[in-house]
CSV table of C-alpha atoms in Angstrom, one decimal:
chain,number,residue,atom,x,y,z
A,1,UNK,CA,17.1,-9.9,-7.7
A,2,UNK,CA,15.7,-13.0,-5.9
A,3,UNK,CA,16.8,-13.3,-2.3
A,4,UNK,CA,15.5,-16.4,0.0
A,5,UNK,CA,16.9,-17.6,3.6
A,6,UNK,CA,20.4,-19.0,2.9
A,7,UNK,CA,21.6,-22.0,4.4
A,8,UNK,CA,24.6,-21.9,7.7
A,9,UNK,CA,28.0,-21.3,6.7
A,10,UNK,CA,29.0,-24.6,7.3
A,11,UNK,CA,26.6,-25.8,4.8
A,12,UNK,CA,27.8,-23.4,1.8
A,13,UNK,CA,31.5,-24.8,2.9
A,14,UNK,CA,30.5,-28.0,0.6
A,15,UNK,CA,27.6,-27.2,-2.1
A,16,UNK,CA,25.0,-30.1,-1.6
A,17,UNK,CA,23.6,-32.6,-4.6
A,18,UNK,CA,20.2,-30.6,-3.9
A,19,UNK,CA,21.6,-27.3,-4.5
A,20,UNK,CA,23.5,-28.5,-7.6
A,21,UNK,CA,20.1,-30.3,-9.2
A,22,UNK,CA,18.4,-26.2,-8.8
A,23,UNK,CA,21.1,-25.1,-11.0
A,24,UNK,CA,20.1,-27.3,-13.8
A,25,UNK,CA,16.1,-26.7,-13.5
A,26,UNK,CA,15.1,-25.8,-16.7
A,27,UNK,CA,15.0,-22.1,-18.0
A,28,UNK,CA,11.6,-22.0,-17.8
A,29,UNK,CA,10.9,-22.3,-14.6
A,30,UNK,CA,13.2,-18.7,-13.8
A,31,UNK,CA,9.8,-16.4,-13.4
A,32,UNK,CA,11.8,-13.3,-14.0
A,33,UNK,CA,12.9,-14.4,-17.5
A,34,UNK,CA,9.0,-15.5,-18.2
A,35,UNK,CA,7.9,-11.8,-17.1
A,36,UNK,CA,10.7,-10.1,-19.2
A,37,UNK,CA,9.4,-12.1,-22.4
A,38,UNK,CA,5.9,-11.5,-21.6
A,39,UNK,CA,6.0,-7.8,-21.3
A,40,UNK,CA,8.6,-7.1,-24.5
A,41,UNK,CA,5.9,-9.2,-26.6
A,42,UNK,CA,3.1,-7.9,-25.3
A,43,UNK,CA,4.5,-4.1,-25.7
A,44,UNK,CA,5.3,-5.6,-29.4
A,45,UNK,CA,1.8,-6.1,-30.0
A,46,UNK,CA,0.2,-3.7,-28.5
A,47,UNK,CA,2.5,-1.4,-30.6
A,48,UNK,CA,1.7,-3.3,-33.7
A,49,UNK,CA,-2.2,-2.9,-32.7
A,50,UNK,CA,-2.1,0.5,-32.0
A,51,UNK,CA,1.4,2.6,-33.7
A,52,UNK,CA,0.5,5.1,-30.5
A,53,UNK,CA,1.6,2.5,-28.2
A,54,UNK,CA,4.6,3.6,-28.8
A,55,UNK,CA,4.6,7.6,-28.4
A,56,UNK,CA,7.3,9.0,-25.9
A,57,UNK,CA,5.7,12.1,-24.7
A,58,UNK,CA,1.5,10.9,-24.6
A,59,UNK,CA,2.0,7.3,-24.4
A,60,UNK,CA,5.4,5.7,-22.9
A,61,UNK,CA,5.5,8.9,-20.7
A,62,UNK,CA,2.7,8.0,-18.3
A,63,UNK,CA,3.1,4.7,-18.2
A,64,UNK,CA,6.2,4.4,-17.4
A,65,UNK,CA,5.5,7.0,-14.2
A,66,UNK,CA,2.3,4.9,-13.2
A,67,UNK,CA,4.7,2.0,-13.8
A,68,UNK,CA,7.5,3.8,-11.0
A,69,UNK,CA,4.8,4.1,-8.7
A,70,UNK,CA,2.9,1.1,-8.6
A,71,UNK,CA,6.6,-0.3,-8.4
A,72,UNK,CA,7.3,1.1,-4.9
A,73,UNK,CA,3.6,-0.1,-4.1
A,74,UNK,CA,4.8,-3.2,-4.7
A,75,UNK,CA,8.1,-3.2,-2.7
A,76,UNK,CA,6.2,-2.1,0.1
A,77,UNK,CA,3.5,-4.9,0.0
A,78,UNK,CA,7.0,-7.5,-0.7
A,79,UNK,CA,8.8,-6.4,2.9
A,80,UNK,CA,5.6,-7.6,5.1
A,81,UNK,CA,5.4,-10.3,2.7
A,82,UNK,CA,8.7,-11.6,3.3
A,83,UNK,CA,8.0,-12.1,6.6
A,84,UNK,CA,4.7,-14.0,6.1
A,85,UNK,CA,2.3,-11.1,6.8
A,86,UNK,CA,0.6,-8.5,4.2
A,87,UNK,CA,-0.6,-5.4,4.8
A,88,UNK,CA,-3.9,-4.4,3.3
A,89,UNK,CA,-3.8,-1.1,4.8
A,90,UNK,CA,-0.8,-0.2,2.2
A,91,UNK,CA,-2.9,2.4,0.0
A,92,UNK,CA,-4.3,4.5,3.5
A,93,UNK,CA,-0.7,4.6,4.5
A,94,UNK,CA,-0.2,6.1,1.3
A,95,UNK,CA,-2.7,8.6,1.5
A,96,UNK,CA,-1.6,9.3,5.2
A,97,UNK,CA,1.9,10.3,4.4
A,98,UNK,CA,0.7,12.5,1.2
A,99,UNK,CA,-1.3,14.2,3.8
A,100,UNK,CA,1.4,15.2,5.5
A,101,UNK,CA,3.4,16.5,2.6
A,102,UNK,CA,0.3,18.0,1.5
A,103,UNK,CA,0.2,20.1,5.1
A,104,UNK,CA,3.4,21.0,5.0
A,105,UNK,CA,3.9,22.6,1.9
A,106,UNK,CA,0.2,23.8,2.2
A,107,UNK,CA,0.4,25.5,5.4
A,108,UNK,CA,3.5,25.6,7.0
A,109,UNK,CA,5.3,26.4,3.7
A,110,UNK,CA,8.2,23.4,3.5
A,111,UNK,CA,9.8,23.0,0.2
A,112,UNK,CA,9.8,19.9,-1.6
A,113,UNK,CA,12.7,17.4,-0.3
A,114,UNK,CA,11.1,18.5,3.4
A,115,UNK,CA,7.9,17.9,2.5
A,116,UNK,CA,9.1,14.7,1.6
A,117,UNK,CA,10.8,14.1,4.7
A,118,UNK,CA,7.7,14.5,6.5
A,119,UNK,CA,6.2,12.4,4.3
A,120,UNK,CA,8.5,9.4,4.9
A,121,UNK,CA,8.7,10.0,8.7
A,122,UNK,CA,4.6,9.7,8.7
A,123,UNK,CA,4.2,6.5,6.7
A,124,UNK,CA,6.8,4.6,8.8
A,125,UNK,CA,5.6,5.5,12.1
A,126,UNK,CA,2.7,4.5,11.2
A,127,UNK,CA,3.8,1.5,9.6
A,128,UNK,CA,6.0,0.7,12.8
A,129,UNK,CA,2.3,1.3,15.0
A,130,UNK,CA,1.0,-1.4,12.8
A,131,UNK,CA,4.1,-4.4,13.4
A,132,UNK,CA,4.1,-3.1,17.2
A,133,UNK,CA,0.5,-3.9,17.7
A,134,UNK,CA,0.9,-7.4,15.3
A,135,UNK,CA,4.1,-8.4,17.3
A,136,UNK,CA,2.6,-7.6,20.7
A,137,UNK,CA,-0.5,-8.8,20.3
A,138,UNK,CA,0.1,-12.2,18.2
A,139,UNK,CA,-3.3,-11.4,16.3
A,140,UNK,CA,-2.7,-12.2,12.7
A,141,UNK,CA,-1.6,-9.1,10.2
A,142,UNK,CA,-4.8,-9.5,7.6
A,143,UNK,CA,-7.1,-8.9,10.7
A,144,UNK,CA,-4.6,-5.8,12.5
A,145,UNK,CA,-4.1,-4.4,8.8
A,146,UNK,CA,-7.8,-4.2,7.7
A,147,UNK,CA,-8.5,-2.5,10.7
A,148,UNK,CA,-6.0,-0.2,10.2
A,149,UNK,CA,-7.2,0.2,6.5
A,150,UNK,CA,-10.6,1.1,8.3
A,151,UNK,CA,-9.4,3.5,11.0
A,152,UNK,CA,-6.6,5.6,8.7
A,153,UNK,CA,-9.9,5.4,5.9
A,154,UNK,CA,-11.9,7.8,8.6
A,155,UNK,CA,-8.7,9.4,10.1
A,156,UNK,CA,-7.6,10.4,6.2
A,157,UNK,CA,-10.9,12.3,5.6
A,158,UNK,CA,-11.5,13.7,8.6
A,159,UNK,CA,-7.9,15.4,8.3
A,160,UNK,CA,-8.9,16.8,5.1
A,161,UNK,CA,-12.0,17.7,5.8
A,162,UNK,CA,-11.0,20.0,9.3
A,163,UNK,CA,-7.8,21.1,6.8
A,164,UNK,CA,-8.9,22.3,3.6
A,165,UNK,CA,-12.2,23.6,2.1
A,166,UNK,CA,-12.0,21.0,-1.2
A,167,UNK,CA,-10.6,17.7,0.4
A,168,UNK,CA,-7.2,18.5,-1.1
A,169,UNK,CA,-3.8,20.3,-0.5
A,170,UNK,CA,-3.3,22.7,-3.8
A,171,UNK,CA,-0.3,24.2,-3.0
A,172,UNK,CA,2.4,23.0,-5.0
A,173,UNK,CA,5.9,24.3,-3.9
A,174,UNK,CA,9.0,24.9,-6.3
A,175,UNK,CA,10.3,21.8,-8.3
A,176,UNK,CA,6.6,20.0,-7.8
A,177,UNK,CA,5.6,20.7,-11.8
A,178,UNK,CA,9.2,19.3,-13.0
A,179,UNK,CA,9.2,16.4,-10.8
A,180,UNK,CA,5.6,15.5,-12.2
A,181,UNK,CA,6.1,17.0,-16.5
A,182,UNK,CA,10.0,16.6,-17.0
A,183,UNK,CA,11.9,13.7,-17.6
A,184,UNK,CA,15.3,12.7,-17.0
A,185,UNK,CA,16.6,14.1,-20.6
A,186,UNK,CA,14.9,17.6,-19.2
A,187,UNK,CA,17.7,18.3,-16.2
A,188,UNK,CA,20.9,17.0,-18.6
A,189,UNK,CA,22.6,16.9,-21.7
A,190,UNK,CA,23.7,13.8,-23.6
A,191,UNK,CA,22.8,10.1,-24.1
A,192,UNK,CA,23.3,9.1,-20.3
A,193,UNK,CA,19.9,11.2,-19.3
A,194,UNK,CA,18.3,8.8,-21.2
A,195,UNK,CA,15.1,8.8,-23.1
A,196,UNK,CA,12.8,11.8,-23.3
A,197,UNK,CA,9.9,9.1,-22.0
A,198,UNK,CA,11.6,8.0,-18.9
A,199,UNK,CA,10.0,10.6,-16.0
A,200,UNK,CA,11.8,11.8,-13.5
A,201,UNK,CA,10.0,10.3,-10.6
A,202,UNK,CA,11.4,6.8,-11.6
A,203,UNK,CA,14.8,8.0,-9.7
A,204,UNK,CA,12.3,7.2,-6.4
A,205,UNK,CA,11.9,3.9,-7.9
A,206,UNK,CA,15.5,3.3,-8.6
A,207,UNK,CA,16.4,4.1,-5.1
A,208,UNK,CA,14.1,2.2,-3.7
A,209,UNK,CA,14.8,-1.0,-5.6
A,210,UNK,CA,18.8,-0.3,-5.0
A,211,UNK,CA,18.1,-0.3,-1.3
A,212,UNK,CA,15.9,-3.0,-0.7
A,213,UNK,CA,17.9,-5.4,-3.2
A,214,UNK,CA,21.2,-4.6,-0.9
A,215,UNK,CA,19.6,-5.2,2.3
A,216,UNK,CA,17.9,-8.5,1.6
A,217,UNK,CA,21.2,-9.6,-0.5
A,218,UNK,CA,23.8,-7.9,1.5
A,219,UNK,CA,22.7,-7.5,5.1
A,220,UNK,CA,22.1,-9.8,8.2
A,221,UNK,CA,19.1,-8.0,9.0
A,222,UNK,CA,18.4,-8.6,5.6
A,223,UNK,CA,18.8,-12.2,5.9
A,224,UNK,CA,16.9,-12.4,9.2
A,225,UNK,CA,13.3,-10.5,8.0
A,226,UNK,CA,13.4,-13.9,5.4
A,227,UNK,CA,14.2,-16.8,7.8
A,228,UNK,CA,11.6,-14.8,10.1
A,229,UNK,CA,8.8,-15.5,7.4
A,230,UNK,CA,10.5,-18.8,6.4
A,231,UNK,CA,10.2,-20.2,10.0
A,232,UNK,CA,9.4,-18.0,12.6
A,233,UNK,CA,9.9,-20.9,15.6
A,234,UNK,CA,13.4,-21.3,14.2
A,235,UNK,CA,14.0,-18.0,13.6
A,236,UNK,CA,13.4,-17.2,17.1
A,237,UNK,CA,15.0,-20.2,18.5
A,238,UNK,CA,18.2,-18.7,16.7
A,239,UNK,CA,18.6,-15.8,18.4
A,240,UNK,CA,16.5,-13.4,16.0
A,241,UNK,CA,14.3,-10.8,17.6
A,242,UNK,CA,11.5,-11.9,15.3
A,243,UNK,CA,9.2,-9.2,17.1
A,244,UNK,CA,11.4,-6.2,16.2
A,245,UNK,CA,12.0,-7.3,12.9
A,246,UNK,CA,8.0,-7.5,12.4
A,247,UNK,CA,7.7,-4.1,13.4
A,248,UNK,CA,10.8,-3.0,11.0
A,249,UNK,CA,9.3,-5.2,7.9
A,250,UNK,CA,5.9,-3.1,8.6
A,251,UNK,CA,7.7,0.1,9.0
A,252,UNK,CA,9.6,-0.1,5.8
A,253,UNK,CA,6.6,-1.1,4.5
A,254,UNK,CA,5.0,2.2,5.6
A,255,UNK,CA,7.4,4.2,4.4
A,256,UNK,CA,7.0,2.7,1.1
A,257,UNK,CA,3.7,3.2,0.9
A,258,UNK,CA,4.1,6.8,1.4
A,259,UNK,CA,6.8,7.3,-0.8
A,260,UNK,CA,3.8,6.4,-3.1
A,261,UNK,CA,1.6,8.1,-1.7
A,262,UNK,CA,3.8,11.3,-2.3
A,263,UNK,CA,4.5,10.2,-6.3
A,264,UNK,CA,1.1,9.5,-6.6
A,265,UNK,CA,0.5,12.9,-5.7
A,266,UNK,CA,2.8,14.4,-7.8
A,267,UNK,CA,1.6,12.4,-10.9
A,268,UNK,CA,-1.8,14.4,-10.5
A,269,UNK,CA,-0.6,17.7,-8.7
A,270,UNK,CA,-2.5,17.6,-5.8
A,271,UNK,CA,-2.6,15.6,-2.1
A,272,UNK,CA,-6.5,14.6,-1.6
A,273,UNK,CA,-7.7,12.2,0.3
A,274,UNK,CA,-8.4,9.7,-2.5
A,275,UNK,CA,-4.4,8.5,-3.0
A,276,UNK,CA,-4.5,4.9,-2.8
A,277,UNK,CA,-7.8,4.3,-3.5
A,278,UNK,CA,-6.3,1.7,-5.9
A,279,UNK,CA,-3.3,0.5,-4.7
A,280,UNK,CA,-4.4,-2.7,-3.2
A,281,UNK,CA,-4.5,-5.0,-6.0
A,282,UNK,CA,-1.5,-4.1,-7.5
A,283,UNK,CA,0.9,-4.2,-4.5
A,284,UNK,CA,-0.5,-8.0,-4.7
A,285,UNK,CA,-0.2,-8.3,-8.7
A,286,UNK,CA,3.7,-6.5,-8.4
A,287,UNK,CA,5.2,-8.7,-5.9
A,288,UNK,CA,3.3,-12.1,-6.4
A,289,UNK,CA,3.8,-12.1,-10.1
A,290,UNK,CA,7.2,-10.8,-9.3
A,291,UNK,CA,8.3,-14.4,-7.5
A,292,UNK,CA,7.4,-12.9,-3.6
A,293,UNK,CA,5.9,-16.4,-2.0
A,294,UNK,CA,2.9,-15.1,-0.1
A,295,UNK,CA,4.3,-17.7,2.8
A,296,UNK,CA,7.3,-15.2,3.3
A,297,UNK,CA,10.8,-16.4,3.0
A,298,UNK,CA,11.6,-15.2,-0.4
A,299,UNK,CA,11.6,-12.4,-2.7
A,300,UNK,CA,12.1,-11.0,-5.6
A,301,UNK,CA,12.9,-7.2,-6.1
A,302,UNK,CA,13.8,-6.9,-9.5
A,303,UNK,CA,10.7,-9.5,-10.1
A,304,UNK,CA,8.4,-6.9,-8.1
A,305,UNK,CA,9.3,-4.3,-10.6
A,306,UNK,CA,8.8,-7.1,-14.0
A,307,UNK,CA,5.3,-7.9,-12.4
A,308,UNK,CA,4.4,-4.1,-12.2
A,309,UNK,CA,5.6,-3.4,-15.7
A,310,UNK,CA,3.4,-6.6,-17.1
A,311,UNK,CA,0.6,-4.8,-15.4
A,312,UNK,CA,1.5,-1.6,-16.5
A,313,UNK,CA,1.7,-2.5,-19.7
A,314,UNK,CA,-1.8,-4.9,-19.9
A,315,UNK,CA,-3.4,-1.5,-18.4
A,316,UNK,CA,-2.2,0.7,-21.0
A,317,UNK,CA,-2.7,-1.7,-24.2
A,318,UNK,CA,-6.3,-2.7,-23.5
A,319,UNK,CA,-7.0,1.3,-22.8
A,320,UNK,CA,-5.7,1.9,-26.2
A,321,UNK,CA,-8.1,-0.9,-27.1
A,322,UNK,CA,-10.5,0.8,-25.6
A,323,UNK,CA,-11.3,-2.0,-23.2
A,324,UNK,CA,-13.8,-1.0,-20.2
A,325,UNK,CA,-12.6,-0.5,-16.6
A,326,UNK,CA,-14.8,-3.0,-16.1
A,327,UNK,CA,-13.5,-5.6,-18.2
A,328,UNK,CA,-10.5,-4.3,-17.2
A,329,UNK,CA,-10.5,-5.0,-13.7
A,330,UNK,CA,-11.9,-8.8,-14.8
A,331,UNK,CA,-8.9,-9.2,-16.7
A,332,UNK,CA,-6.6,-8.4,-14.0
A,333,UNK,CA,-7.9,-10.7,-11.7
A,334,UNK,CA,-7.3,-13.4,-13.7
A,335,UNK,CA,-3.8,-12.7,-14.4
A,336,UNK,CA,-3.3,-12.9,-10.6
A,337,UNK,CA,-5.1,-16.3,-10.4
A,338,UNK,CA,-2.8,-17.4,-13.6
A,339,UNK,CA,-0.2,-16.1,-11.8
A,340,UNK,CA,-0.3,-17.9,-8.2
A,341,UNK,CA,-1.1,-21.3,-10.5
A,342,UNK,CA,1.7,-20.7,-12.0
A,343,UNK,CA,4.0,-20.4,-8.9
A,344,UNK,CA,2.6,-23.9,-7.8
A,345,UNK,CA,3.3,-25.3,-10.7
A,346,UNK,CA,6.8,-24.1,-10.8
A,347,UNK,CA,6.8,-24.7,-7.0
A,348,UNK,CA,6.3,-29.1,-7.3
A,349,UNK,CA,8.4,-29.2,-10.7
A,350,UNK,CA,11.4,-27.6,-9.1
A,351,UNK,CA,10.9,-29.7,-5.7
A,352,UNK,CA,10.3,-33.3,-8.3
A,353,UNK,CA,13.8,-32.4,-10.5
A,354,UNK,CA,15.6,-31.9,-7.2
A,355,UNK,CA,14.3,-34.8,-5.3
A,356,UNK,CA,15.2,-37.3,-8.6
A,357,UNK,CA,18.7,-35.4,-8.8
A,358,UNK,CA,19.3,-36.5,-5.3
């Protein structure tokens, strides 16, 4: 789903020659399509490389949980990026709300959906701290988000360190174990559950992708985060309280992250104070490769979740390949660089078809 600032009512009353030429842009140039392609024939010949590929339980399994997580990474670096703004702080907020889950269940005993709770109540009040301080200050979200990064970096491990005698929260309360070993063929009988490789944890992911996609497709506040990355003079010459809505994009973005941060955390059964650690790159990789313009104004939920599965799947195949971390990481670079050419490519033949249609 690919959402961008609509145009006034009066101007959808009558459909303009511009917005007729977009509709006959080649097929090409639709980036979900290009990400669906790439990551069915990539997982085709990764398969045909290496017949594991393809193994539901050792295989397909993890990487389709990693793939639910680093999902919801990317969802939460897409909100501050629809408003123009990023947040390179998104992997401490993770660790910060798994923290709090992590205390919780460790000391005060919660089970798991209040643990959770906590969880989510953390990463967006933290979240809203960081858009409150942007929106009041006016100094630019890299510099107020690194910072952040910084000071929840030695907050995070402090915490842990004053908490716990290992730097991690072991107590795991009831349901932990299934949420992170069972999958959605585990809890029900019949073809609807689904696949015996499809994890549990990607119901998180589902949620999270229903949500966002109705609010920036359904909602006026939905509407208003875009034109407030779109235009942010207009946007507030409109009526919009762009400073609220920079503290709500960076509190949804919060609460994202620890949603993550709590998945992460079940994916290896314990809350430590390394969650996140690896986050950054792809909340970028998700959202940018996705169709989210860095400039804000548009995005693309469903793309956010194609990007993260072409990453996913690039991880797992070269593992299999037995590809370094090293190379690895090189790799992975350059798809992002590919990736933002790309976009400016698509970007100037779009904007030349519409201007000779008009």
């Amino acid at each position: 789903m690919k959402t961008a600032v609509t145009p006034t009512d009066s101007e959808t009353d009558r459909p303009s020659e511009g917005a007729r030429a977009a509709h006959r842009l080649p097929f090409w140039v639709n980036q979900r399509l290009g990400l669906l392609v790439l990551v069915v024939a990539l997982a085709a010949l990764f398969g045909v490389l290496r017949p594991a590929f393809f193994d539901e339980r050792l295989v397909l399994f993890p990487l389709l949980r990693d793939i639910s997580t680093l999902t919801v990474v990317a969802l939460a670096q897409m909100v501050v990026l629809s408003i123009g703004h990023m947040n390179l702080a998104v992997g401490r907020m993770a660790a910060f709300g798994a923290l709090f889950a992590g205390f919780g269940y460790d000391r005060l005993g919660l089970p798991l959906p209040l643990g959770l709770v906590l969880c989510l109540v953390a990463g967006g009040a933290i979240g809203a701290l960081t858009g409150w301080i942007i929106a009041r200050t006016g100094v630019n979200s890299f510099v107020v988000t690194l910072a952040m990064d910084f000071a929840l970096l030695g907050l995070v491990s402090l915490l842990y360190s004053a908490l716990t005698e290992n730097a991690a929260f072991t107590t795991r309360p009831d349901g932990l174990a299934e949420l992170r070993s069972y999958s959605l063929a585990d809890i029900c009988a019949g073809p609807i559950c689904g696949s015996p490789a499809i994890p549990q944890l990607t119901q998180f992911t589902v949620l999270a992708l229903a949500g966002l996609g109705f609010l920036y497709a359904r909602t006026r506040l939905g509407r208003e985060l875009l034109l407030t990355g779109a235009n942010p003079a207009a946007a507030e010459l409109s009526g919009i309280p762009t400073g609220r809505r920079i503290i709500l994009a960076h509190a949804l973005s919060g609460l994202l992250a620890a949603l993550a941060g709590f998945m992460a955390a079940v994916g290896t059964g314990t809350f430590r104070a390394s969650i996140g650690d690896d986050f950054m790159l792809p909340s970028f990789l998700g959202a940018v490769l996705g169709g989210t313009l860095l400039t804000g104004g548009v995005v693309s939920v469903i793309g956010a979740l194609l990007g993260t599965s072409l990453v996913g799947v690039i991880r797992k195949g070269l593992d299999l390949l037995s590809v370094g971390l090293e190379s690895l990481n090189i790799y992975l670079g350059c798809v992002l660089l590919l990736a933002l050419s790309a976009d400016r490519v698509r970007t100037v033949v779009s904007y030349r078809k519409v201007v000779r249609s008009t």
